Every structure is written in C-alpha cells, then in structure tokens.
C-alpha cells in the first residue's frame, strides 16, 4: 500500500494538514483540519466480541478476510489447527494500522512502538492510548468513556532521558484511518511507515519540553493477532515485530537509528479484571524476530505463547524454550523471560521502573543466537492496590480541555 491516503475497508478519509509554523507543545494552533463531509458513525462496543471490542468507525463492512486454516466460534480464539494466532479481524487493520476505531466503555486500545539504538546506549518507547489503561484518572472516572482519557506517552532512555504521559480529555482526540492525534502529538501511517510527531512536556521531577519526530520502518506488516483470553476480550496485534527506527528529538545526542518494533493491544475490560501478572518480550533474530507472551490469568489459567516472524511478516508458533529468571527490578517486580536451556538472561539497560511495572533491554539466547530485545513485566496484583493510583497521578497529570484550530 503506497499511500496513507487510502482508507482501508471503507473507512472515511479525513485529511489533517499540519501548520508549518513552529508551535509550542501547548499551542493549539499547531494543526488545521480539513475534515471530510462524511459523518462519523458511532458504533456500540460489544463485550462478547472476539475482536477485542474496538470497532472501526465509518466502516461499511468488517474485515472480509477468512481465518487461515479454518475458524473457531465466538467463544474462543486461535485457529482450528491449534495455532493460537488468527487472522486479524474486526478493526480493518489486517493490512495496516487503522486508528479510526471506537472503543466502548471499560475498554482500551493502544498502539506501541519501541526502539534500541545501534550504539546500545539509548532507547525509546511511545504508546498512543484511547482508554489509558495505566491512568488513575481513567480508573477514578469509572472507565465510562475511554475517549475522554487519551494520551501519547513518550519515554526516552539513556543520557538526558525523559518521561511524558499526560491524560487528556475527549476534545484532544482526533482520529482518521491513518492518523491518531492527541493534543499536540500524533501518530500517522504514511508511505508504509509509522511517523510519530512529538510535542510533549515531561513529568516530575525533570520537567521539560520533548519535541521531534520518530519514524518506524517495518520490514513487513503481519496479518495476525493473538487472543489473550479465551473469550477474546484482550487482543495482541503484532504489526511489525521487525523494523528499523529513526529518532530525531531536539536533545543533544537524540538523533539516532536502530532496531524497532510496532504492535497494538485492544480490550473490552480492564487488564486487572483478567490478569494478575504477565511478561512480554520481543527479540530480533538473524531471520526476523521472536516474541514471547506469558501471563497468569485471575481464573488461574496460564498463557504461554511464542512466535517467530520472518522479514516478510509471516508468523509461526514455535516450541517454547524454558523460562529464564531475571533479577527483580528496582521496585522488586518479579521478572523472567525465555531462553535456551542452560543459558542465562541479563538486563543490559533499565528503561522504565514503576512499583508494578518494569521495561528493560534484555539479552538472552535463542537457538544459539545471543540477542538483545525489549522485555516487560507487569504485576497487576500490585496495580490493583488503591495506594498506587495517587502515586501515578503525580507522574500522569490530567489536562481535560484542548482546542484544535
């Protein structure tokens, strides 16, 4: 697909053009809209849906592609041949991301990228949220309106690293098939690349403006997703497990390139309603990338899944190597990844440390190949604690109002 002007699966095309003057992060004159005259059609979320409850708006029909190898009924996920992966469905994003989706009450959608510099000293992550799952403001609101709790979270790691995460109201959200705009920042799909324009203020204790652009260049786009629960209430959509990334942020030393990654998650319920703990990791390999998803659900069942992705985006389930322990994080969050039997894994760069969450660059060994990728551990038992939310509010300010002009 050569151009971001093509709206997939019948979605309405809305073209937003940036203004050319140098706007500040909270300068609302930074974007000018030329909006299609076609109205946006509100769709109701259905918690029983197997597509994660996030539905494309302005779509005339759902994704028409069948499930490869046969299907399963709405109570389950995966394929009839036993592979837990299935063809991406219900959001119009089987060929490319579609940001023009409606998220129902209690639900969420997030689009995530990360990158590690080739020099090994810097890293970045960006998450675009509708229904910001880690926002205390969304939880305190009763999770009634995900569109009223949106965010583009930017974190840079290494010398001069900063963390930004502002919970913004519904007036700050604009969506088209190719663009997600949240206040002064946006994600856009353009010429088969994900381009992220950043203009945010970092949070305490180092408050400063973070401005620049990040470009994720996939080797290919996959067409698969993984249901994380049997009823499909939570979906992982690995768009581009193997990518290159180019970072250009207005800080000394923050123009670099490296190994990148792009995925998304969608859900109809809060994470803490269904999970107590999970770990995830993505690791580049000589012929593509390998990803692991391990989770403990509240009903006592376990998710243990591993996949290889080649440079053309073809995905395959793989036999799982054994779990390999990692040292606990600074907040003593339990961490583990996977690696060849008899090998050890180690953290090579701390990226993000919270009382319930850890993100880090981790080195492990897969099929005899030593590889460094990004790993996360999420303790949702801790996250459920009411003591955590006021702590988060210090790092996640709320800005309700925004005006685009």
PDB file of C-alpha atoms in Angstrom, residues 13-233:
ATOM      1  CA  UNK A  13     -10.920   9.538   4.641  1.00  0.00           C
ATOM      2  CA  UNK A  14     -10.168  12.625   6.750  1.00  0.00           C
ATOM      3  CA  UNK A  15      -7.113  14.662   5.786  1.00  0.00           C
ATOM      4  CA  UNK A  16      -5.429  16.698   8.536  1.00  0.00           C
ATOM      5  CA  UNK A  17      -2.695  19.071   7.463  1.00  0.00           C
ATOM      6  CA  UNK A  18      -0.130  20.375   9.985  1.00  0.00           C
ATOM      7  CA  UNK A  19       0.504  24.072  10.156  1.00  0.00           C
ATOM      8  CA  UNK A  20       4.030  24.980   9.136  1.00  0.00           C
ATOM      9  CA  UNK A  21       4.893  27.406  11.923  1.00  0.00           C
ATOM     10  CA  UNK A  22       6.899  26.300  14.947  1.00  0.00           C
ATOM     11  CA  UNK A  23       4.255  25.698  17.586  1.00  0.00           C
ATOM     12  CA  UNK A  24       4.861  25.158  21.263  1.00  0.00           C
ATOM     13  CA  UNK A  25       3.700  21.975  22.907  1.00  0.00           C
ATOM     14  CA  UNK A  26       0.539  23.591  24.183  1.00  0.00           C
ATOM     15  CA  UNK A  27      -0.020  25.886  21.225  1.00  0.00           C
ATOM     16  CA  UNK A  28      -3.422  24.796  19.955  1.00  0.00           C
ATOM     17  CA  UNK A  29      -2.852  26.432  16.570  1.00  0.00           C
ATOM     18  CA  UNK A  30      -0.445  23.660  15.596  1.00  0.00           C
ATOM     19  CA  UNK A  31      -2.895  21.699  13.437  1.00  0.00           C
ATOM     20  CA  UNK A  32      -5.543  22.731  10.924  1.00  0.00           C
ATOM     21  CA  UNK A  33      -8.247  20.322   9.963  1.00  0.00           C
ATOM     22  CA  UNK A  34      -9.812  19.715   6.582  1.00  0.00           C
ATOM     23  CA  UNK A  35     -12.443  17.222   7.533  1.00  0.00           C
ATOM     24  CA  UNK A  36     -14.415  15.064   5.142  1.00  0.00           C
ATOM     25  CA  UNK A  37     -18.102  15.904   4.992  1.00  0.00           C
ATOM     26  CA  UNK A  38     -18.975  12.284   5.688  1.00  0.00           C
ATOM     27  CA  UNK A  39     -20.237  11.947   9.269  1.00  0.00           C
ATOM     28  CA  UNK A  40     -18.564   9.632  11.739  1.00  0.00           C
ATOM     29  CA  UNK A  41     -20.831   6.733  12.567  1.00  0.00           C
ATOM     30  CA  UNK A  42     -20.829   5.827  16.250  1.00  0.00           C
ATOM     31  CA  UNK A  43     -20.709   2.098  16.862  1.00  0.00           C
ATOM     32  CA  UNK A  44     -21.584   0.311  20.068  1.00  0.00           C
ATOM     33  CA  UNK A  45     -18.967  -1.879  21.691  1.00  0.00           C
ATOM     34  CA  UNK A  46     -19.960  -5.437  22.444  1.00  0.00           C
ATOM     35  CA  UNK A  47     -18.033  -7.082  25.261  1.00  0.00           C
ATOM     36  CA  UNK A  48     -18.721 -10.505  23.788  1.00  0.00           C
ATOM     37  CA  UNK A  49     -16.969  -9.670  20.524  1.00  0.00           C
ATOM     38  CA  UNK A  50     -13.866 -11.626  19.676  1.00  0.00           C
ATOM     39  CA  UNK A  51     -12.150  -8.632  18.090  1.00  0.00           C
ATOM     40  CA  UNK A  52     -11.227  -7.013  21.403  1.00  0.00           C
ATOM     41  CA  UNK A  53     -14.196  -4.665  21.448  1.00  0.00           C
ATOM     42  CA  UNK A  54     -12.563  -1.936  19.395  1.00  0.00           C
ATOM     43  CA  UNK A  55     -14.571  -1.374  16.231  1.00  0.00           C
ATOM     44  CA  UNK A  56     -13.650   0.646  13.135  1.00  0.00           C
ATOM     45  CA  UNK A  57     -15.708   3.791  12.719  1.00  0.00           C
ATOM     46  CA  UNK A  58     -17.029   4.805   9.301  1.00  0.00           C
ATOM     47  CA  UNK A  59     -16.592   1.241   8.024  1.00  0.00           C
ATOM     48  CA  UNK A  60     -19.166  -0.165   5.636  1.00  0.00           C
ATOM     49  CA  UNK A  61     -18.280  -3.754   6.461  1.00  0.00           C
ATOM     50  CA  UNK A  62     -15.923  -5.716   8.723  1.00  0.00           C
ATOM     51  CA  UNK A  63     -12.586  -7.099   7.581  1.00  0.00           C
ATOM     52  CA  UNK A  64     -13.608  -9.685   4.984  1.00  0.00           C
ATOM     53  CA  UNK A  65     -10.588 -11.969   5.262  1.00  0.00           C
ATOM     54  CA  UNK A  66     -11.274 -15.510   6.480  1.00  0.00           C
ATOM     55  CA  UNK A  67      -9.319 -17.156   9.244  1.00  0.00           C
ATOM     56  CA  UNK A  68      -6.448 -19.100   7.751  1.00  0.00           C
ATOM     57  CA  UNK A  69      -6.754 -22.827   8.234  1.00  0.00           C
ATOM     58  CA  UNK A  70     -10.350 -22.665   9.442  1.00  0.00           C
ATOM     59  CA  UNK A  71     -12.158 -20.706  12.119  1.00  0.00           C
ATOM     60  CA  UNK A  72     -13.479 -21.024  15.638  1.00  0.00           C
ATOM     61  CA  UNK A  73     -16.692 -19.812  17.155  1.00  0.00           C
ATOM     62  CA  UNK A  74     -17.063 -16.574  19.079  1.00  0.00           C
ATOM     63  CA  UNK A  75     -16.270 -18.161  22.440  1.00  0.00           C
ATOM     64  CA  UNK A  76     -12.680 -18.920  21.545  1.00  0.00           C
ATOM     65  CA  UNK A  77      -9.622 -17.624  19.761  1.00  0.00           C
ATOM     66  CA  UNK A  78      -6.959 -19.015  17.517  1.00  0.00           C
ATOM     67  CA  UNK A  79      -7.307 -21.384  14.604  1.00  0.00           C
ATOM     68  CA  UNK A  80      -8.860 -24.769  14.154  1.00  0.00           C
ATOM     69  CA  UNK A  81      -5.389 -26.292  13.648  1.00  0.00           C
ATOM     70  CA  UNK A  82      -4.486 -25.373  17.234  1.00  0.00           C
ATOM     71  CA  UNK A  83      -2.305 -22.367  16.402  1.00  0.00           C
ATOM     72  CA  UNK A  84      -3.255 -19.588  18.868  1.00  0.00           C
ATOM     73  CA  UNK A  85      -2.641 -16.935  16.210  1.00  0.00           C
ATOM     74  CA  UNK A  86      -5.502 -15.999  13.894  1.00  0.00           C
ATOM     75  CA  UNK A  87      -6.061 -13.535  11.085  1.00  0.00           C
ATOM     76  CA  UNK A  88      -6.594 -10.006  12.437  1.00  0.00           C
ATOM     77  CA  UNK A  89     -10.281  -9.133  12.312  1.00  0.00           C
ATOM     78  CA  UNK A  90     -12.986  -6.616  13.142  1.00  0.00           C
ATOM     79  CA  UNK A  91     -10.920  -3.398  13.139  1.00  0.00           C
ATOM     80  CA  UNK A  92      -9.916  -3.015   9.490  1.00  0.00           C
ATOM     81  CA  UNK A  93      -6.227  -3.404  10.364  1.00  0.00           C
ATOM     82  CA  UNK A  94      -5.217  -6.698   8.770  1.00  0.00           C
ATOM     83  CA  UNK A  95      -3.013  -4.919   6.213  1.00  0.00           C
ATOM     84  CA  UNK A  96      -2.024  -1.741   8.074  1.00  0.00           C
ATOM     85  CA  UNK A  97      -2.954   0.064  11.284  1.00  0.00           C
ATOM     86  CA  UNK A  98      -6.370   1.709  11.418  1.00  0.00           C
ATOM     87  CA  UNK A  99      -6.600   4.437  14.057  1.00  0.00           C
ATOM     88  CA  UNK A 100     -10.238   5.239  13.276  1.00  0.00           C
ATOM     89  CA  UNK A 101     -11.857   2.883  15.777  1.00  0.00           C
ATOM     90  CA  UNK A 102     -14.426   3.305  18.503  1.00  0.00           C
ATOM     91  CA  UNK A 103     -13.591   1.948  21.969  1.00  0.00           C
ATOM     92  CA  UNK A 104     -16.545   1.076  24.185  1.00  0.00           C
ATOM     93  CA  UNK A 105     -16.969   1.739  27.933  1.00  0.00           C
ATOM     94  CA  UNK A 106     -14.400  -0.045  30.125  1.00  0.00           C
ATOM     95  CA  UNK A 107     -12.309  -0.788  27.028  1.00  0.00           C
ATOM     96  CA  UNK A 108      -8.959   0.313  25.711  1.00  0.00           C
ATOM     97  CA  UNK A 109      -6.798   0.491  22.613  1.00  0.00           C
ATOM     98  CA  UNK A 110      -3.119   1.209  22.464  1.00  0.00           C
ATOM     99  CA  UNK A 111      -0.522   1.393  19.706  1.00  0.00           C
ATOM    100  CA  UNK A 112       3.029   0.796  20.922  1.00  0.00           C
ATOM    101  CA  UNK A 113       6.477   1.262  19.443  1.00  0.00           C
ATOM    102  CA  UNK A 114       9.929   0.883  20.876  1.00  0.00           C
ATOM    103  CA  UNK A 115      13.461   1.090  19.614  1.00  0.00           C
ATOM    104  CA  UNK A 116      17.037   0.374  20.703  1.00  0.00           C
ATOM    105  CA  UNK A 117      19.871   2.419  19.235  1.00  0.00           C
ATOM    106  CA  UNK A 118      22.527   0.651  17.184  1.00  0.00           C
ATOM    107  CA  UNK A 119      25.153   2.046  19.561  1.00  0.00           C
ATOM    108  CA  UNK A 120      23.407   0.374  22.502  1.00  0.00           C
ATOM    109  CA  UNK A 121      23.248   3.470  24.725  1.00  0.00           C
ATOM    110  CA  UNK A 122      19.760   4.853  24.040  1.00  0.00           C
ATOM    111  CA  UNK A 123      16.214   3.606  23.712  1.00  0.00           C
ATOM    112  CA  UNK A 124      12.716   4.987  23.208  1.00  0.00           C
ATOM    113  CA  UNK A 125       9.101   3.912  23.599  1.00  0.00           C
ATOM    114  CA  UNK A 126       5.871   5.601  22.534  1.00  0.00           C
ATOM    115  CA  UNK A 127       2.299   4.489  23.280  1.00  0.00           C
ATOM    116  CA  UNK A 128      -0.851   6.052  21.863  1.00  0.00           C
ATOM    117  CA  UNK A 129      -3.779   5.313  24.203  1.00  0.00           C
ATOM    118  CA  UNK A 130      -7.547   5.508  23.867  1.00  0.00           C
ATOM    119  CA  UNK A 131      -8.726   4.499  27.326  1.00  0.00           C
ATOM    120  CA  UNK A 132      -5.354   4.929  29.028  1.00  0.00           C
ATOM    121  CA  UNK A 133      -5.068   1.684  30.971  1.00  0.00           C
ATOM    122  CA  UNK A 134      -2.481   2.937  33.468  1.00  0.00           C
ATOM    123  CA  UNK A 135      -4.099   6.320  34.052  1.00  0.00           C
ATOM    124  CA  UNK A 136      -5.507   6.782  37.552  1.00  0.00           C
ATOM    125  CA  UNK A 137      -7.902   9.346  36.070  1.00  0.00           C
ATOM    126  CA  UNK A 138      -9.480   6.729  33.809  1.00  0.00           C
ATOM    127  CA  UNK A 139      -9.943   4.401  36.781  1.00  0.00           C
ATOM    128  CA  UNK A 140     -11.354   7.154  39.014  1.00  0.00           C
ATOM    129  CA  UNK A 141     -13.790   8.132  36.250  1.00  0.00           C
ATOM    130  CA  UNK A 142     -15.333   4.654  36.344  1.00  0.00           C
ATOM    131  CA  UNK A 143     -13.896   3.865  32.892  1.00  0.00           C
ATOM    132  CA  UNK A 144     -17.155   5.062  31.313  1.00  0.00           C
ATOM    133  CA  UNK A 145     -15.683   6.976  28.373  1.00  0.00           C
ATOM    134  CA  UNK A 146     -12.318   5.808  27.018  1.00  0.00           C
ATOM    135  CA  UNK A 147     -12.267   8.677  24.506  1.00  0.00           C
ATOM    136  CA  UNK A 148     -12.111  11.097  27.447  1.00  0.00           C
ATOM    137  CA  UNK A 149      -8.836   9.572  28.668  1.00  0.00           C
ATOM    138  CA  UNK A 150      -6.339   9.630  25.827  1.00  0.00           C
ATOM    139  CA  UNK A 151      -2.613  10.034  25.748  1.00  0.00           C
ATOM    140  CA  UNK A 152       0.535   9.775  23.678  1.00  0.00           C
ATOM    141  CA  UNK A 153       3.093   8.558  26.196  1.00  0.00           C
ATOM    142  CA  UNK A 154       6.731   9.170  25.229  1.00  0.00           C
ATOM    143  CA  UNK A 155       9.708   7.845  27.165  1.00  0.00           C
ATOM    144  CA  UNK A 156      13.355   8.260  26.217  1.00  0.00           C
ATOM    145  CA  UNK A 157      16.061   6.215  27.914  1.00  0.00           C
ATOM    146  CA  UNK A 158      19.748   6.923  28.249  1.00  0.00           C
ATOM    147  CA  UNK A 159      21.572  10.229  28.788  1.00  0.00           C
ATOM    148  CA  UNK A 160      19.018  13.041  29.011  1.00  0.00           C
ATOM    149  CA  UNK A 161      16.088  10.619  29.061  1.00  0.00           C
ATOM    150  CA  UNK A 162      12.613  11.913  29.925  1.00  0.00           C
ATOM    151  CA  UNK A 163       9.123  10.532  30.639  1.00  0.00           C
ATOM    152  CA  UNK A 164       5.913  12.173  29.378  1.00  0.00           C
ATOM    153  CA  UNK A 165       2.357  10.979  29.999  1.00  0.00           C
ATOM    154  CA  UNK A 166      -0.494  13.495  30.068  1.00  0.00           C
ATOM    155  CA  UNK A 167      -4.060  12.197  30.415  1.00  0.00           C
ATOM    156  CA  UNK A 168      -6.120  14.345  28.038  1.00  0.00           C
ATOM    157  CA  UNK A 169      -9.854  14.808  27.534  1.00  0.00           C
ATOM    158  CA  UNK A 170     -12.022  13.945  24.549  1.00  0.00           C
ATOM    159  CA  UNK A 171     -11.566  17.373  22.971  1.00  0.00           C
ATOM    160  CA  UNK A 172      -7.888  16.488  22.416  1.00  0.00           C
ATOM    161  CA  UNK A 173      -8.682  13.395  20.328  1.00  0.00           C
ATOM    162  CA  UNK A 174      -8.947  13.329  16.538  1.00  0.00           C
ATOM    163  CA  UNK A 175      -8.940  10.117  14.524  1.00  0.00           C
ATOM    164  CA  UNK A 176      -8.799   9.081  10.911  1.00  0.00           C
ATOM    165  CA  UNK A 177      -7.830   5.739   9.418  1.00  0.00           C
ATOM    166  CA  UNK A 178      -4.269   6.990   9.000  1.00  0.00           C
ATOM    167  CA  UNK A 179      -3.916   9.340  11.983  1.00  0.00           C
ATOM    168  CA  UNK A 180      -4.268   9.397  15.725  1.00  0.00           C
ATOM    169  CA  UNK A 181      -3.935  12.924  17.125  1.00  0.00           C
ATOM    170  CA  UNK A 182      -3.897  13.548  20.852  1.00  0.00           C
ATOM    171  CA  UNK A 183      -3.431  17.214  21.668  1.00  0.00           C
ATOM    172  CA  UNK A 184      -0.080  18.416  20.321  1.00  0.00           C
ATOM    173  CA  UNK A 185       1.250  14.992  19.257  1.00  0.00           C
ATOM    174  CA  UNK A 186       0.175  12.472  16.668  1.00  0.00           C
ATOM    175  CA  UNK A 187       0.820   9.116  15.048  1.00  0.00           C
ATOM    176  CA  UNK A 188       0.318   8.804  11.293  1.00  0.00           C
ATOM    177  CA  UNK A 189       0.639   5.971   8.796  1.00  0.00           C
ATOM    178  CA  UNK A 190       2.376   7.371   5.731  1.00  0.00           C
ATOM    179  CA  UNK A 191       4.051   5.591   2.805  1.00  0.00           C
ATOM    180  CA  UNK A 192       4.107   2.267   4.656  1.00  0.00           C
ATOM    181  CA  UNK A 193       5.818   3.818   7.680  1.00  0.00           C
ATOM    182  CA  UNK A 194       4.620   4.918  11.104  1.00  0.00           C
ATOM    183  CA  UNK A 195       5.561   8.547  11.695  1.00  0.00           C
ATOM    184  CA  UNK A 196       5.189   9.996  15.199  1.00  0.00           C
ATOM    185  CA  UNK A 197       5.319  13.751  15.706  1.00  0.00           C
ATOM    186  CA  UNK A 198       6.024  14.534  19.349  1.00  0.00           C
ATOM    187  CA  UNK A 199       5.448  17.728  21.312  1.00  0.00           C
ATOM    188  CA  UNK A 200       5.016  16.908  24.995  1.00  0.00           C
ATOM    189  CA  UNK A 201       6.053  18.092  28.448  1.00  0.00           C
ATOM    190  CA  UNK A 202       7.903  15.612  30.641  1.00  0.00           C
ATOM    191  CA  UNK A 203       6.677  14.928  34.146  1.00  0.00           C
ATOM    192  CA  UNK A 204       8.255  15.359  37.574  1.00  0.00           C
ATOM    193  CA  UNK A 205      10.994  15.570  38.623  1.00  0.00           C
ATOM    194  CA  UNK A 206      12.592  16.786  35.358  1.00  0.00           C
ATOM    195  CA  UNK A 207      10.013  18.976  33.626  1.00  0.00           C
ATOM    196  CA  UNK A 208      10.981  19.989  30.107  1.00  0.00           C
ATOM    197  CA  UNK A 209       9.654  20.010  26.550  1.00  0.00           C
ATOM    198  CA  UNK A 210      10.229  16.966  24.339  1.00  0.00           C
ATOM    199  CA  UNK A 211       9.787  17.718  20.650  1.00  0.00           C
ATOM    200  CA  UNK A 212      10.747  15.841  17.498  1.00  0.00           C
ATOM    201  CA  UNK A 213       9.875  13.000  15.203  1.00  0.00           C
ATOM    202  CA  UNK A 214      10.185   9.214  15.309  1.00  0.00           C
ATOM    203  CA  UNK A 215       9.843   7.054  12.227  1.00  0.00           C
ATOM    204  CA  UNK A 216       9.254   3.277  12.349  1.00  0.00           C
ATOM    205  CA  UNK A 217      10.047   1.480   9.090  1.00  0.00           C
ATOM    206  CA  UNK A 218       8.658  -2.087   9.087  1.00  0.00           C
ATOM    207  CA  UNK A 219      10.285  -4.829   7.066  1.00  0.00           C
ATOM    208  CA  UNK A 220       6.687  -6.047   6.552  1.00  0.00           C
ATOM    209  CA  UNK A 221       3.253  -5.921   8.190  1.00  0.00           C
ATOM    210  CA  UNK A 222       1.857  -9.148   9.615  1.00  0.00           C
ATOM    211  CA  UNK A 223      -1.850 -10.021   9.332  1.00  0.00           C
ATOM    212  CA  UNK A 224      -2.266 -11.905  12.618  1.00  0.00           C
ATOM    213  CA  UNK A 225      -3.426 -11.343  16.169  1.00  0.00           C
ATOM    214  CA  UNK A 226      -3.376 -13.294  19.434  1.00  0.00           C
ATOM    215  CA  UNK A 227      -6.382 -13.514  21.777  1.00  0.00           C
ATOM    216  CA  UNK A 228      -5.003 -13.289  25.317  1.00  0.00           C
ATOM    217  CA  UNK A 229      -8.149 -14.735  26.914  1.00  0.00           C
ATOM    218  CA  UNK A 230     -10.484 -17.496  25.757  1.00  0.00           C
ATOM    219  CA  UNK A 231     -13.343 -15.073  25.154  1.00  0.00           C
ATOM    220  CA  UNK A 232     -11.161 -12.721  23.113  1.00  0.00           C
ATOM    221  CA  UNK A 233     -11.682  -9.790  25.484  1.00  0.00           C
TER     222      UNK A 233
END
